[in-house]
PDB file of C-alpha atoms in Angstrom:
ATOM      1  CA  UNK A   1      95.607 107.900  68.861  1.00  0.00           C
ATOM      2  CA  UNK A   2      98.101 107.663  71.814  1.00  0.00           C
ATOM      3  CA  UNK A   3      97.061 108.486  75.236  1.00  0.00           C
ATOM      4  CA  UNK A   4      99.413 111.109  77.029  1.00  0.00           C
ATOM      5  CA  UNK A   5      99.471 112.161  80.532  1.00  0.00           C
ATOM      6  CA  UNK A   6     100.441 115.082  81.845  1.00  0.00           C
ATOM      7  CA  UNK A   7     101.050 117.703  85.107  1.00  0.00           C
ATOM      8  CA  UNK A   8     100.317 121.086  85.292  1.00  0.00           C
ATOM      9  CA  UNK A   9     101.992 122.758  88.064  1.00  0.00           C
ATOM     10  CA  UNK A  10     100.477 126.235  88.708  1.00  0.00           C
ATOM     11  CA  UNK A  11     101.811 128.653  91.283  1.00  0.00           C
ATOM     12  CA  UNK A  12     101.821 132.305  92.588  1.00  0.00           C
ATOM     13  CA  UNK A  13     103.947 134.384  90.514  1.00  0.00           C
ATOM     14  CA  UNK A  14     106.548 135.620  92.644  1.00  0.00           C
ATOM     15  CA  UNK A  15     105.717 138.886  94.041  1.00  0.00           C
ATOM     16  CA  UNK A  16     101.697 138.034  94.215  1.00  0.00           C
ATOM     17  CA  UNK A  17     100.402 137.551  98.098  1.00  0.00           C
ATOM     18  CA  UNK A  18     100.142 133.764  99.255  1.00  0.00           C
ATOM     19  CA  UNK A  19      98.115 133.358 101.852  1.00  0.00           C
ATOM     20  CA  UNK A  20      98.064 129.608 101.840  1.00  0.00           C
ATOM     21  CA  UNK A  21     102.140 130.165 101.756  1.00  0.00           C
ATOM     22  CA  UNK A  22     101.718 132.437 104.889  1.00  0.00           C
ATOM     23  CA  UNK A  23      99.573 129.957 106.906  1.00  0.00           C
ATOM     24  CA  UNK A  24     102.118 126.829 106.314  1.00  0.00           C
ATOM     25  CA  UNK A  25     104.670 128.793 107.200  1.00  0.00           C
ATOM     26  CA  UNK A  26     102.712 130.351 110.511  1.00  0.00           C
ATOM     27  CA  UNK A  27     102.068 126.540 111.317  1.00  0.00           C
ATOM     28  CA  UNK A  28     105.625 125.445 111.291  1.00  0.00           C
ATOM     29  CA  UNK A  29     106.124 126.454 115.144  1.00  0.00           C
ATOM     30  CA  UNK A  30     104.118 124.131 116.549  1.00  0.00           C
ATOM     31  CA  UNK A  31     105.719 121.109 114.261  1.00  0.00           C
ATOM     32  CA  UNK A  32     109.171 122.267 115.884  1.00  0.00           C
ATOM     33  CA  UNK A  33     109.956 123.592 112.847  1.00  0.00           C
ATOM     34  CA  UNK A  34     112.907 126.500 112.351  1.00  0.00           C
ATOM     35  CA  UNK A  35     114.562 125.704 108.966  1.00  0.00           C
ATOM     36  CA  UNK A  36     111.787 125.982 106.375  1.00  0.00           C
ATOM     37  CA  UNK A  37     111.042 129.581 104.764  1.00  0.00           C
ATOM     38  CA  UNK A  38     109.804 130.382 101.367  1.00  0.00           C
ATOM     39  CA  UNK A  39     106.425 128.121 101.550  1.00  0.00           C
ATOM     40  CA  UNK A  40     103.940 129.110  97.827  1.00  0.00           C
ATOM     41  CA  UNK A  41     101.296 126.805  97.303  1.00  0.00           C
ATOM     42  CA  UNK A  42      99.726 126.034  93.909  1.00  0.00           C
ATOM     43  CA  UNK A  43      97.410 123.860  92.036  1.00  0.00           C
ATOM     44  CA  UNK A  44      98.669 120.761  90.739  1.00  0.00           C
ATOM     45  CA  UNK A  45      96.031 119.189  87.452  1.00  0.00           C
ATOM     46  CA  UNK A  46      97.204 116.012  86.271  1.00  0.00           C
ATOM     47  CA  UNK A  47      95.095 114.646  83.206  1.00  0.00           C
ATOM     48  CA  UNK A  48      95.646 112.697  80.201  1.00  0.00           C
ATOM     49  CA  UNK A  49      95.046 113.887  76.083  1.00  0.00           C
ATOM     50  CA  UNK A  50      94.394 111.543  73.111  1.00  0.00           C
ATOM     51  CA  UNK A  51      96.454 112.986  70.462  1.00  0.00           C
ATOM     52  CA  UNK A  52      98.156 111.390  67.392  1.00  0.00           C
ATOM     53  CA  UNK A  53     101.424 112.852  68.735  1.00  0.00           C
ATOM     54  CA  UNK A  54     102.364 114.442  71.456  1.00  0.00           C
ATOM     55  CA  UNK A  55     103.287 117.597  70.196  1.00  0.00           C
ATOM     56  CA  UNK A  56      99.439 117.923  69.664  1.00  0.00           C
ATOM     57  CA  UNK A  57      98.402 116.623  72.655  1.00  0.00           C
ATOM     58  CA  UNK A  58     100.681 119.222  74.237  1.00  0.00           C
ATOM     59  CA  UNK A  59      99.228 121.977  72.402  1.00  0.00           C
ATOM     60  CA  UNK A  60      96.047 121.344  74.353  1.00  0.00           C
ATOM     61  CA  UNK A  61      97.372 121.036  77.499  1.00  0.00           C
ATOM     62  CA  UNK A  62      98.770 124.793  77.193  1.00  0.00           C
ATOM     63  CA  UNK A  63      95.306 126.030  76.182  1.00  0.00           C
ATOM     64  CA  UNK A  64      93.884 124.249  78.964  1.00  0.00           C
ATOM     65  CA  UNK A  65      96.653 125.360  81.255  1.00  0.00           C
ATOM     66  CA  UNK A  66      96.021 129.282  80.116  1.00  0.00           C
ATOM     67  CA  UNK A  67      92.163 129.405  80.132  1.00  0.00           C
ATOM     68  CA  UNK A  68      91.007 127.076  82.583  1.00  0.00           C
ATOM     69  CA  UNK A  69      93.660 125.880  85.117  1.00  0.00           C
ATOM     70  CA  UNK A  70      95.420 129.089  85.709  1.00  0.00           C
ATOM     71  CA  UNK A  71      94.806 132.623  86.078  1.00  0.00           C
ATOM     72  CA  UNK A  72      97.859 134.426  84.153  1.00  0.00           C
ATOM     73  CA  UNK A  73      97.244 137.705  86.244  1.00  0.00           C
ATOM     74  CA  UNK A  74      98.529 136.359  89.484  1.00  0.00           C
ATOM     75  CA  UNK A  75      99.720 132.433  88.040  1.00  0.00           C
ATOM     76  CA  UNK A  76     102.159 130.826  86.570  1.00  0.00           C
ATOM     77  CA  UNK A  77     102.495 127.312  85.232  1.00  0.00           C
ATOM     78  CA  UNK A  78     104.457 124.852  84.058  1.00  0.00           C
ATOM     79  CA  UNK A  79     103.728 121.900  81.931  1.00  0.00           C
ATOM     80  CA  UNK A  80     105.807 118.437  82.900  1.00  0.00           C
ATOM     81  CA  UNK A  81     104.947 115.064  81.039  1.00  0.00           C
ATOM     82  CA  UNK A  82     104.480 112.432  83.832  1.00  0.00           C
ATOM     83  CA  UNK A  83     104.508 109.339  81.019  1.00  0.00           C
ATOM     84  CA  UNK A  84     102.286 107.728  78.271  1.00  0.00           C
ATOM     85  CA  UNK A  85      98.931 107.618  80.064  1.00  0.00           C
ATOM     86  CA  UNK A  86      98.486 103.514  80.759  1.00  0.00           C
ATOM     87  CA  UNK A  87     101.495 102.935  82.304  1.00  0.00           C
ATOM     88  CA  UNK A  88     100.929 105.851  84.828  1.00  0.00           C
ATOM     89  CA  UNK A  89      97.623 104.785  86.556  1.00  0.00           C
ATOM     90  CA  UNK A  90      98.272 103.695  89.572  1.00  0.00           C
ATOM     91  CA  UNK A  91     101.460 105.944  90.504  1.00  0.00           C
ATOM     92  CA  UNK A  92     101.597 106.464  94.468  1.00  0.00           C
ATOM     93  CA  UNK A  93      98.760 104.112  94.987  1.00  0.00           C
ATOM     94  CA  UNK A  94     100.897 101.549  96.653  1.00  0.00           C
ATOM     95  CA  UNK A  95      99.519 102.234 100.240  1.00  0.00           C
ATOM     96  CA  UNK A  96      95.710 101.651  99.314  1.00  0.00           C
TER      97      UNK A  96
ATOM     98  CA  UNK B   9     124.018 125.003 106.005  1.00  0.00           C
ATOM     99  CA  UNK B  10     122.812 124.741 102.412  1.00  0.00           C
ATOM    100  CA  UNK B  11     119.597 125.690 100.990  1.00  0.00           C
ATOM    101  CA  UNK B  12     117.470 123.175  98.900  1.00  0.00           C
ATOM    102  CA  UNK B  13     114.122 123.694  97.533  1.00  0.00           C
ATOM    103  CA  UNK B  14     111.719 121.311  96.867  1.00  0.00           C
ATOM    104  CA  UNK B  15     108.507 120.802  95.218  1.00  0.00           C
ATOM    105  CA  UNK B  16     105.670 118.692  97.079  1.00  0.00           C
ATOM    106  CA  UNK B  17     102.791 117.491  94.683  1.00  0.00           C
ATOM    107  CA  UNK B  18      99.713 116.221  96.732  1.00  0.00           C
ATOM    108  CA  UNK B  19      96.475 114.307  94.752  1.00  0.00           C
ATOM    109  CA  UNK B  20      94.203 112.462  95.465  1.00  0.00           C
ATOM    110  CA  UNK B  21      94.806 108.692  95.889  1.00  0.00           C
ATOM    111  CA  UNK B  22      93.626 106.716  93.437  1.00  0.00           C
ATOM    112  CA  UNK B  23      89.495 105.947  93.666  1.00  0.00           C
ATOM    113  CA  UNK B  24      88.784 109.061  96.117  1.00  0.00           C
ATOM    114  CA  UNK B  25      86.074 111.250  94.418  1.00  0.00           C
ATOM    115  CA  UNK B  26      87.550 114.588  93.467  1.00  0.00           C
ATOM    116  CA  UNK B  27      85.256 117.337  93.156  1.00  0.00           C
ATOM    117  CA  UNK B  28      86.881 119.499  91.300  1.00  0.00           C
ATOM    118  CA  UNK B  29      88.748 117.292  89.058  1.00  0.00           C
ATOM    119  CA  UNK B  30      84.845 116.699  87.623  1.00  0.00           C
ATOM    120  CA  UNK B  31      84.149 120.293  87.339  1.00  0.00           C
ATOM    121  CA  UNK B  32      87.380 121.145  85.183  1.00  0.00           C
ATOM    122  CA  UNK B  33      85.910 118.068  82.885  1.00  0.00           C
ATOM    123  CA  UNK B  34      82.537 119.555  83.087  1.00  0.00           C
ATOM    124  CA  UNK B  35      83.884 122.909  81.787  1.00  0.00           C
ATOM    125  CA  UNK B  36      86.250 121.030  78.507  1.00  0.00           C
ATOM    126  CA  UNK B  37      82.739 120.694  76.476  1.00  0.00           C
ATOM    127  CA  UNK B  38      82.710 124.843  77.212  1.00  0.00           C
ATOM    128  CA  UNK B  39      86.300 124.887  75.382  1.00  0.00           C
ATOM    129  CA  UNK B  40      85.287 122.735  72.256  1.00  0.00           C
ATOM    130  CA  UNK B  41      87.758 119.988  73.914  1.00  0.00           C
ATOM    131  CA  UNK B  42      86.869 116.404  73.732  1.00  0.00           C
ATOM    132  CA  UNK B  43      90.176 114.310  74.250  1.00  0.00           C
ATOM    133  CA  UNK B  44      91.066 114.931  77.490  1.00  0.00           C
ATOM    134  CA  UNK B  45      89.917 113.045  80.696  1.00  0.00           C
ATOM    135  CA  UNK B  46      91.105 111.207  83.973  1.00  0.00           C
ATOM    136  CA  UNK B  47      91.630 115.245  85.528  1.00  0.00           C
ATOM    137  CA  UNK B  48      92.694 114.916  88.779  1.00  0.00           C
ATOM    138  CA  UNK B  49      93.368 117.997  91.055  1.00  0.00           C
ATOM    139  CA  UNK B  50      95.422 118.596  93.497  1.00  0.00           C
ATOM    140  CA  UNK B  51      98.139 120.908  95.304  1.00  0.00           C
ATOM    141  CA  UNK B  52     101.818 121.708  94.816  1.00  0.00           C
ATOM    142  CA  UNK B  53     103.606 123.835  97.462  1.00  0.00           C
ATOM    143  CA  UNK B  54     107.091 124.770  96.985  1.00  0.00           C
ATOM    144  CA  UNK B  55     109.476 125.567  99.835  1.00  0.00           C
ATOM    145  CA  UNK B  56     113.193 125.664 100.807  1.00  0.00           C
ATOM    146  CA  UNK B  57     114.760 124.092 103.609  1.00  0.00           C
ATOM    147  CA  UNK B  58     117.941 125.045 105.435  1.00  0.00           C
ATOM    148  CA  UNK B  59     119.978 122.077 106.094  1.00  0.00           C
ATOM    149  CA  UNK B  60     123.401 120.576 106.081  1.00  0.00           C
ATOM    150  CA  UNK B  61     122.525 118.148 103.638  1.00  0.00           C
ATOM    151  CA  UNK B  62     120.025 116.856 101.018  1.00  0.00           C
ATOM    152  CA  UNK B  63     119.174 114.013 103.243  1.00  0.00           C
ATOM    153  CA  UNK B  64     118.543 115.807 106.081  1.00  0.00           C
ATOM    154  CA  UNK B  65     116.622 118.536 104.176  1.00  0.00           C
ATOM    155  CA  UNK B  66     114.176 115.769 102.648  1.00  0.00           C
ATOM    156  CA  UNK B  67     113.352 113.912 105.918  1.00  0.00           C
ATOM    157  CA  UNK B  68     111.992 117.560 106.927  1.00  0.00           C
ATOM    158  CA  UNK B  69     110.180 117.603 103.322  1.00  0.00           C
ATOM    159  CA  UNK B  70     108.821 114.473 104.153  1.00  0.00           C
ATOM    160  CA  UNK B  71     107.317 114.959 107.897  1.00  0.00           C
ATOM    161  CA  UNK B  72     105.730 118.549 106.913  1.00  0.00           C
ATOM    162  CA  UNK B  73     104.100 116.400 104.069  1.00  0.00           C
ATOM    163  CA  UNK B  74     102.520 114.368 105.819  1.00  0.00           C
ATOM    164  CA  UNK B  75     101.760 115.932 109.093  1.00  0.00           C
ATOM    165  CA  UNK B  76     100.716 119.690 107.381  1.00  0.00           C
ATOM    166  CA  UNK B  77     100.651 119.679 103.675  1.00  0.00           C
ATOM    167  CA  UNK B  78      98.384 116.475 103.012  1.00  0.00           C
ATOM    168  CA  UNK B  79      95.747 114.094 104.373  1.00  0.00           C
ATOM    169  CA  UNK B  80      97.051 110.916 104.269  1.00  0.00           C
ATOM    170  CA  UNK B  81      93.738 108.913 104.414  1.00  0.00           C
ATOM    171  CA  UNK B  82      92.765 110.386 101.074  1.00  0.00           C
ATOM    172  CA  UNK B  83      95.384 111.969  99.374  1.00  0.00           C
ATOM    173  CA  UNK B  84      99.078 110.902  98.601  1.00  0.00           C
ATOM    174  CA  UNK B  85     102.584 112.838  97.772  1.00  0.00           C
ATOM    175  CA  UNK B  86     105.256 113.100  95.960  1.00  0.00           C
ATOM    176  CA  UNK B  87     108.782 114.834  96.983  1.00  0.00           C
ATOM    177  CA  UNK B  88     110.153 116.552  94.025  1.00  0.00           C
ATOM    178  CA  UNK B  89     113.969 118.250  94.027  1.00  0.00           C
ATOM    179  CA  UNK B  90     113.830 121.578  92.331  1.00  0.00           C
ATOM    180  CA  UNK B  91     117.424 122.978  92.696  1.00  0.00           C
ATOM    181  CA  UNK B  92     119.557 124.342  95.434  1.00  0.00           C
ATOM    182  CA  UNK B  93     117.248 127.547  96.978  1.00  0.00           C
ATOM    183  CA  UNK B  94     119.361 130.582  95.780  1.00  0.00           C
ATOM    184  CA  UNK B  95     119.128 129.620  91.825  1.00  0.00           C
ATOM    185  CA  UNK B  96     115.463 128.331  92.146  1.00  0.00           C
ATOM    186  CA  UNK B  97     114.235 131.854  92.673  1.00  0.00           C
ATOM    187  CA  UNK B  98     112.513 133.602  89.804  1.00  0.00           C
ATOM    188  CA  UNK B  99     111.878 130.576  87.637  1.00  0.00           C
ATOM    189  CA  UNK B 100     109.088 130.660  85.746  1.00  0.00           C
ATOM    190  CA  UNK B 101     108.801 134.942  86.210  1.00  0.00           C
ATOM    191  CA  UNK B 102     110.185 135.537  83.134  1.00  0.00           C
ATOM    192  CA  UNK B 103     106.827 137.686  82.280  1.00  0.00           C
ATOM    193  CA  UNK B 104     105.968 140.197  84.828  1.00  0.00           C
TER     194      UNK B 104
END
């Protein structure tokens, strides 16, 4: 058994009413802000799989990603391998 | 002026408790899945910036991360580069 990690990115599907989009991008005045348009917020899940290959560990990850992460009415997502799970603990922890 | 869009993927640092990180584990049992764990949840907002040049496009990235789109004391992010704006759009809509 290997341990994988992996991201799944889910976001509005284009189209679908963002309110969390609409509030960023209502907030951006008072940061002085003129050049940024086209704000969507998402989820972001990052987890790791045992699986004998990743293949199957990916396999999971999309049934996870379809039934329980995302709602594929209004959602999209996308599936990104971040790295074999051990050597990615600790990513972005440098400030502590 | 150039348009870039980037991704901005916000979790929770390292040892901060995250709710519902625990309740997407609490629901795997529900599934029938037993090898995934270490779920952490966060967010991922996507927007595109106007600006002359990459590097001046990211150092707006990076303020609105850390002023607007995350709490520093418990949560850290990652700037991602998705593409330049005008061929970013539609990804992922392939199904509507």
């Amino acid at each position: 058994m290997t341990s994988f990690r992996f991201a799944v990115n889910v976001t509005p599907k284009p189209g679908i009413l963002d309110p969390q989009g609409r509030a960023v991008e209502g907030s951006l005045g008072h940061l002085g802000i003129e050049s940024v348009s086209g704000v969507r917020i998402g989820r972001r899940a990052e987890l790791t799989v045992d699986a004998p290959d990743e293949a199957t560990a990916r396999s999971v990850v999309e049934r996870l990603a379809g039934e329980l992460l995302s709602n594929p009415l209004i959602e999209v997502y996308a599936i990104e391998t971040i790295a074999a799970a051990s050597s990615a603990v600790g990513i972005g922890a440098g400030e502590d």
